[in-house]
Tab-separated table of C-alpha atoms in Angstrom:
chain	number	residue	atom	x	y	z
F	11	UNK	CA	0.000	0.000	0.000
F	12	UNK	CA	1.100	3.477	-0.698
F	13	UNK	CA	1.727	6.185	1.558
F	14	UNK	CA	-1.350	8.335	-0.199
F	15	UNK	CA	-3.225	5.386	-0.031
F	16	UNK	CA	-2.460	4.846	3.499
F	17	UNK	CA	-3.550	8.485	4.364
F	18	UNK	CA	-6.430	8.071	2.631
F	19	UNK	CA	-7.712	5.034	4.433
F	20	UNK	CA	-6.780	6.223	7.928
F	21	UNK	CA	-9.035	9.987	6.669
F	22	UNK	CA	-11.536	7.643	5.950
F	23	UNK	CA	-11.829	5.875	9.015
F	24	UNK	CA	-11.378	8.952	11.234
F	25	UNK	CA	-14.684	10.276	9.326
F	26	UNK	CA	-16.523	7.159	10.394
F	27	UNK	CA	-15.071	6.930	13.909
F	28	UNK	CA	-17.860	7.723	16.355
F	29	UNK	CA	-15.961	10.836	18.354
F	30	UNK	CA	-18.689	10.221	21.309
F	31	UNK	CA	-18.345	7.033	21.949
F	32	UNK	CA	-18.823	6.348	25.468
F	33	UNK	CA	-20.030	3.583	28.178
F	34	UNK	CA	-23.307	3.371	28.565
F	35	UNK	CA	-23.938	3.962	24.663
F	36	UNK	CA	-25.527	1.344	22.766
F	37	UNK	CA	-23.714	0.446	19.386
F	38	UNK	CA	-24.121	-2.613	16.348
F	39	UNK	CA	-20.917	-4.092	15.936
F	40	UNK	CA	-19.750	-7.599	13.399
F	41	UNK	CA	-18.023	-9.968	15.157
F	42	UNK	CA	-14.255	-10.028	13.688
F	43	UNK	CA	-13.110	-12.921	15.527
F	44	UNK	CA	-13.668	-15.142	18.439
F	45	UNK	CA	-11.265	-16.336	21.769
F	46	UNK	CA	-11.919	-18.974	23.923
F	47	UNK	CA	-13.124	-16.331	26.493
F	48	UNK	CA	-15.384	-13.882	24.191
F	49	UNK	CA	-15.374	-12.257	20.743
F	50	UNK	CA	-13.616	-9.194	19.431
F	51	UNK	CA	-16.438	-7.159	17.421
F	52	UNK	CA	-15.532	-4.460	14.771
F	53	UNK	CA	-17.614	-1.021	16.512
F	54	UNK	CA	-16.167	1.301	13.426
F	55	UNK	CA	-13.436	2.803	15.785
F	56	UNK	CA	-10.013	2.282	15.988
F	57	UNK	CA	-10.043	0.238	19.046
F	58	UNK	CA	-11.771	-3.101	18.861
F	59	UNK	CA	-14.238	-3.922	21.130
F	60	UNK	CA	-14.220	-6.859	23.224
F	61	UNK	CA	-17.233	-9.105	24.713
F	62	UNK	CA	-16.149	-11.197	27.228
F	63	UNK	CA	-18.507	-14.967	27.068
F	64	UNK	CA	-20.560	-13.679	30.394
F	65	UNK	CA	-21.484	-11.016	28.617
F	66	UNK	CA	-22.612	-13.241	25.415
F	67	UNK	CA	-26.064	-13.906	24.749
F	68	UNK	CA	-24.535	-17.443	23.287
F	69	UNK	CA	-21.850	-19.991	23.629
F	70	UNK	CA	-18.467	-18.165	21.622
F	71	UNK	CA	-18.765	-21.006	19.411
F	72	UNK	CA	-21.940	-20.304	17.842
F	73	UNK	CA	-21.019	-17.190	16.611
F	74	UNK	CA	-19.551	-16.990	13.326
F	75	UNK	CA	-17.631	-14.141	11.837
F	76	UNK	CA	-19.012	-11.159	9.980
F	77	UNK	CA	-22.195	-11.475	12.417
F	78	UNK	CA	-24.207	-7.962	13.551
F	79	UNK	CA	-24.764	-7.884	17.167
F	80	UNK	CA	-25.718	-5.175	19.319
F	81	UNK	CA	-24.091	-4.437	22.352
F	82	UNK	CA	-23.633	-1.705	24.923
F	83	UNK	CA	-20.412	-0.320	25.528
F	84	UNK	CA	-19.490	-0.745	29.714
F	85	UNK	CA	-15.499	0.702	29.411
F	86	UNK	CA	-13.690	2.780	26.752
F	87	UNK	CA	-9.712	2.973	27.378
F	88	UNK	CA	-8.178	6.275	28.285
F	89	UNK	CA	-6.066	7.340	25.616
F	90	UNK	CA	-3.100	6.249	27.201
F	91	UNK	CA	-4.179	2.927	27.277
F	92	UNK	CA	-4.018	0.391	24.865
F	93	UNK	CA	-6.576	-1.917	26.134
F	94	UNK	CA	-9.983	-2.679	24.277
F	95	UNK	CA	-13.135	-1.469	24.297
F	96	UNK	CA	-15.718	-3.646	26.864
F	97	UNK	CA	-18.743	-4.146	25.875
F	98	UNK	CA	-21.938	-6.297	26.808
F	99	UNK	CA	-24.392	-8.457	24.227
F	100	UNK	CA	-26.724	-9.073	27.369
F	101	UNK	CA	-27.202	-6.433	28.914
F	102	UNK	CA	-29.526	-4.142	26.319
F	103	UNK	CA	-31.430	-7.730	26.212
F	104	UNK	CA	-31.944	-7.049	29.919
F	105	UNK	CA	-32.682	-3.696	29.870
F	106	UNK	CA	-35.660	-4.099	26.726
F	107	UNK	CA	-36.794	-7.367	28.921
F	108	UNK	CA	-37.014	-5.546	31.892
F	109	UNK	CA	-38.905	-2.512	30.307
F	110	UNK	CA	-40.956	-4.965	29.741
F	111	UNK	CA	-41.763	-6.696	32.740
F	112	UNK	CA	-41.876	-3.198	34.988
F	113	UNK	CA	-44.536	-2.241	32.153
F	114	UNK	CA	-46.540	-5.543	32.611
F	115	UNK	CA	-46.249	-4.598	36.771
F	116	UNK	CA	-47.839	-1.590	36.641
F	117	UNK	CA	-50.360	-2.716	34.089
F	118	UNK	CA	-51.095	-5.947	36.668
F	119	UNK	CA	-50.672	-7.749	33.271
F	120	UNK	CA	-49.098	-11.185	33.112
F	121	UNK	CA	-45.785	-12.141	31.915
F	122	UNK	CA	-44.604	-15.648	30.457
F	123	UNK	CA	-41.875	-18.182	31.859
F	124	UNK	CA	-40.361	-21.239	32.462
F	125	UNK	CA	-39.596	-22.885	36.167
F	126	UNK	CA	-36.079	-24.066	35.949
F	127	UNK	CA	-35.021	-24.682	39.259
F	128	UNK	CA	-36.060	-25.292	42.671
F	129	UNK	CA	-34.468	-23.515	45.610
F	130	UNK	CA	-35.046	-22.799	48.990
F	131	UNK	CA	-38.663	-21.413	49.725
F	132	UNK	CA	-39.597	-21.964	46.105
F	133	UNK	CA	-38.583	-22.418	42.624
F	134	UNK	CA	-36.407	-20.162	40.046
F	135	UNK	CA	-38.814	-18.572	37.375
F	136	UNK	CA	-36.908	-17.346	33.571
F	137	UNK	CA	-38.654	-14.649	31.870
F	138	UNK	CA	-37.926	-14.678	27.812
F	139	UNK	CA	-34.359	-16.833	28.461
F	140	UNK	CA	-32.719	-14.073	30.711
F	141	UNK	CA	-34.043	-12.540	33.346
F	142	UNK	CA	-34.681	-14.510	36.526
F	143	UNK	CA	-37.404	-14.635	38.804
F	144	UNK	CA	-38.384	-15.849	42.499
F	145	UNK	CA	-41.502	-17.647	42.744
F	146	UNK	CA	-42.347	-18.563	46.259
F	147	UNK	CA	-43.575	-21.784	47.165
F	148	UNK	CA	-47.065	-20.825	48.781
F	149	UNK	CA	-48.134	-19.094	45.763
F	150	UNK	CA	-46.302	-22.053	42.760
F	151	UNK	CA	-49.563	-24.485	42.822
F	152	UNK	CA	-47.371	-26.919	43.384
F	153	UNK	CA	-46.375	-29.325	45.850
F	154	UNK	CA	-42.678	-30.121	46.456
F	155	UNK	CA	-42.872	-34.159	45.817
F	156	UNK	CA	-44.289	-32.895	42.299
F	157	UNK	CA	-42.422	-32.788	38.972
F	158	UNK	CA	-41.350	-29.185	37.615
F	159	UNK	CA	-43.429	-28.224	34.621
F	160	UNK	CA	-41.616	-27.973	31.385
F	161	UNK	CA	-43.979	-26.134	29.707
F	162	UNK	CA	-43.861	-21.968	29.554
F	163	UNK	CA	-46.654	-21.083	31.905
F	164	UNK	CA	-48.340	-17.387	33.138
F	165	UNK	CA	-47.024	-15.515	35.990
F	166	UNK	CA	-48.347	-12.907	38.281
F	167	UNK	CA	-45.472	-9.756	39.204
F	168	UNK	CA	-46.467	-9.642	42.920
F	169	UNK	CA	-42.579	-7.683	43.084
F	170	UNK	CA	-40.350	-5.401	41.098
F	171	UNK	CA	-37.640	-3.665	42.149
F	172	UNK	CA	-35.229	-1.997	39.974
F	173	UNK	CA	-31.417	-1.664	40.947
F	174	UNK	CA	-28.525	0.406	39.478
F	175	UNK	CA	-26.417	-1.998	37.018
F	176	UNK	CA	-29.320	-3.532	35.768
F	177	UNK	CA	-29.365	-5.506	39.160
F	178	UNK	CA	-33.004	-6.375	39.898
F	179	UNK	CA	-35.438	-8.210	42.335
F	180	UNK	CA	-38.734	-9.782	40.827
F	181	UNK	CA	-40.973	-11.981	42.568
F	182	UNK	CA	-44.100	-13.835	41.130
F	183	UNK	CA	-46.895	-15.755	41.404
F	184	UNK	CA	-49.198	-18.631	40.079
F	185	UNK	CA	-51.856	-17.913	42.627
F	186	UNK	CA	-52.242	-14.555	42.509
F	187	UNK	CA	-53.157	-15.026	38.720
F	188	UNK	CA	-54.964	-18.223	39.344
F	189	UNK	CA	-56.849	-15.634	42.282
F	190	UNK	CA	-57.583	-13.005	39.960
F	191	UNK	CA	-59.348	-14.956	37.435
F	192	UNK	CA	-61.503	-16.351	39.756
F	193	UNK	CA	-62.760	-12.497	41.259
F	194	UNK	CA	-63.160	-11.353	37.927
F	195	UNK	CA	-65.341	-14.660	36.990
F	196	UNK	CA	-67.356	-13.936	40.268
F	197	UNK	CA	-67.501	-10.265	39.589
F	198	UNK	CA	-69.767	-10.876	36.261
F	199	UNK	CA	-71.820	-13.651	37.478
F	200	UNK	CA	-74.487	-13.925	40.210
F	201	UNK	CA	-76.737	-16.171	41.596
F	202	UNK	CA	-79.389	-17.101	38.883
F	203	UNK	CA	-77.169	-16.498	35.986
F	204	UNK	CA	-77.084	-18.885	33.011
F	205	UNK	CA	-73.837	-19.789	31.438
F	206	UNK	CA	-72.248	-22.596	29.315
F	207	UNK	CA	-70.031	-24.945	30.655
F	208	UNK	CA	-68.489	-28.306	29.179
F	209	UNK	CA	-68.609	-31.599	31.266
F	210	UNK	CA	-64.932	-32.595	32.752
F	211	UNK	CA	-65.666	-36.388	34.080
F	212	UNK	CA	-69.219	-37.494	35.013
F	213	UNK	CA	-69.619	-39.435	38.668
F	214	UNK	CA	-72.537	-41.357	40.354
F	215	UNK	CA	-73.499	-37.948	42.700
F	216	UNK	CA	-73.232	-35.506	39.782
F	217	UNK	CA	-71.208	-34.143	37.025
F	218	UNK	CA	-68.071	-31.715	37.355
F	219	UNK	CA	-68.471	-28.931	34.637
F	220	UNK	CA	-65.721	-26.749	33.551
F	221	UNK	CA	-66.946	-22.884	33.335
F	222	UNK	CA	-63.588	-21.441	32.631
F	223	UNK	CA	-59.946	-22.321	32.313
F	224	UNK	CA	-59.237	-21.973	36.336
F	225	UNK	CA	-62.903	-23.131	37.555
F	226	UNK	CA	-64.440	-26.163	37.453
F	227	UNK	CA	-68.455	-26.750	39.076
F	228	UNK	CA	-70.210	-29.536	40.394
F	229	UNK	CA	-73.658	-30.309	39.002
F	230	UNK	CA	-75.415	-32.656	41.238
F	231	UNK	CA	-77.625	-35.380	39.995
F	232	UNK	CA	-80.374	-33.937	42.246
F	233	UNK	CA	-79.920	-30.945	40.224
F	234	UNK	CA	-79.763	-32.495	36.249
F	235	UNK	CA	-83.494	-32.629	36.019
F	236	UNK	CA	-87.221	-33.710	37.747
F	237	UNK	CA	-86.560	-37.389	38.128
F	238	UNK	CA	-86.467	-38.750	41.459
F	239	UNK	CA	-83.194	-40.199	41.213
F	240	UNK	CA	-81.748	-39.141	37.876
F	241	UNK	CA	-78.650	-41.012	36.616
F	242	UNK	CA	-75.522	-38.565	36.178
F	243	UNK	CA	-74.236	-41.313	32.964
F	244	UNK	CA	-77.831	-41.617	31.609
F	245	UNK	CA	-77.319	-37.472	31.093
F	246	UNK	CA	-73.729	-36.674	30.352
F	247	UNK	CA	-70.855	-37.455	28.566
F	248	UNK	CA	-67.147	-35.984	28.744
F	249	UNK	CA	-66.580	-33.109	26.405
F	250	UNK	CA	-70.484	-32.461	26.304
F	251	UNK	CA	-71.692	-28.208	26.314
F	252	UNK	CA	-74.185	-27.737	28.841
């Protein structure tokens, strides 16, 4: 390379250097190359930057060069210092995530996860993959000889509290939600209403009829119709709208 060809690519890459970059900002970088302890990302400044693996959304190996990522930049070198730029792939995932659960908290609108662990008092709720939650064991639904659900399942925010750093405390709830649905199914029925209902399992004293997702009804077979002694089977089958 020349020398006028030199000076022309270091012009150009002072015009494209970002002269306010600073911790805190959130930048797209491409992933230049990877170490066994992070990746070294390409932010269009002259310093590369450098995301440690605890600070990776994924395993180092499944990210492949020339890949956009986002990250927010946590330390920026003096200029006496020739050490890289740290930045962090997780933590604008945290922030967006919880934006999103402090919005469903003040809304008292529920937020989707996945129990992944037990621990003391309770069990260790994930929210989207990433943030971690407390549920307590009074309000789970669940009793400690049972198996943890795999499935994603609705949660309750019964706490939220916001730290500096991204540092957070959430606490939630089955019951609460389980709670809630029953008021509100209460609050727009009363005695004498008629509603719809489809049969669960049918016994000898009666039928059990499912009115919503969280309650389930008895019918007794003194109840099904003006026969002395009605029989429950002779009336109802499972799956059947009453």
């Amino acid at each position: 390379m020349t020398e006028e060809a030199r000076r022309e690519l270091e012009e150009m890459i002072e015009e494209n250097v970002p002269t306010d970059i600073s911790p805190g900002m959130v930048v797209k970088g491409v992933v230049v190359s990877k170490r066994s302890d992070g990746v070294l990302v390409d932010l269009r400044t002259k310093s590369e930057g450098f995301v440690p693996q605890n600070e990776l959304l994924r395993p180092v190996e499944r990210y492949r060069e020339g890949e956009e990522i986002e990250v927010l930049v946590t330390r920026v070198p003096r200029g006496d210092e020739e050490e890289l730029i740290r930045a962090s792939e997780k933590q604008p995932v945290i922030r967006k995530i919880l934006d999103k659960i402090e919005r469903a908290y003040r809304e008292d609108s529920p937020v989707l996860g996945r129990i992944v662990d037990r621990q003391k008092g309770g069990y260790v709720v994930e929210i989207d993959g990433v943030i971690k939650a407390f549920l307590p064991g009074s309000h789970s639904m669940l009793e400690r000889a049972d198996r943890i659900p795999r499935k994603a399942m609705e949660f309750a925010i019964i706490d939220f509290r916001r730290q500096r750093r991204d540092r957070y405390n959430i606490v939630v709830s089955r019951k609460e939600l389980e709670e809630k649905e029953i008021r509100k199914f209460f609050e727009s029925v009363q005695v004498g209403s008629v509603i719809e209902g489809t049969v669960e399992s049918v016994k000898d004293f009666g039928a059990f009829v499912k009115l919503t997702d969280k309650i389930t009804a008895l019918l007794p077979r003194s109840e099904i119709n003006w026969e002395t002694n009605p029989n429950p089977r002779d009336h109802f089958k499972r799956r059947q709208k009453v």
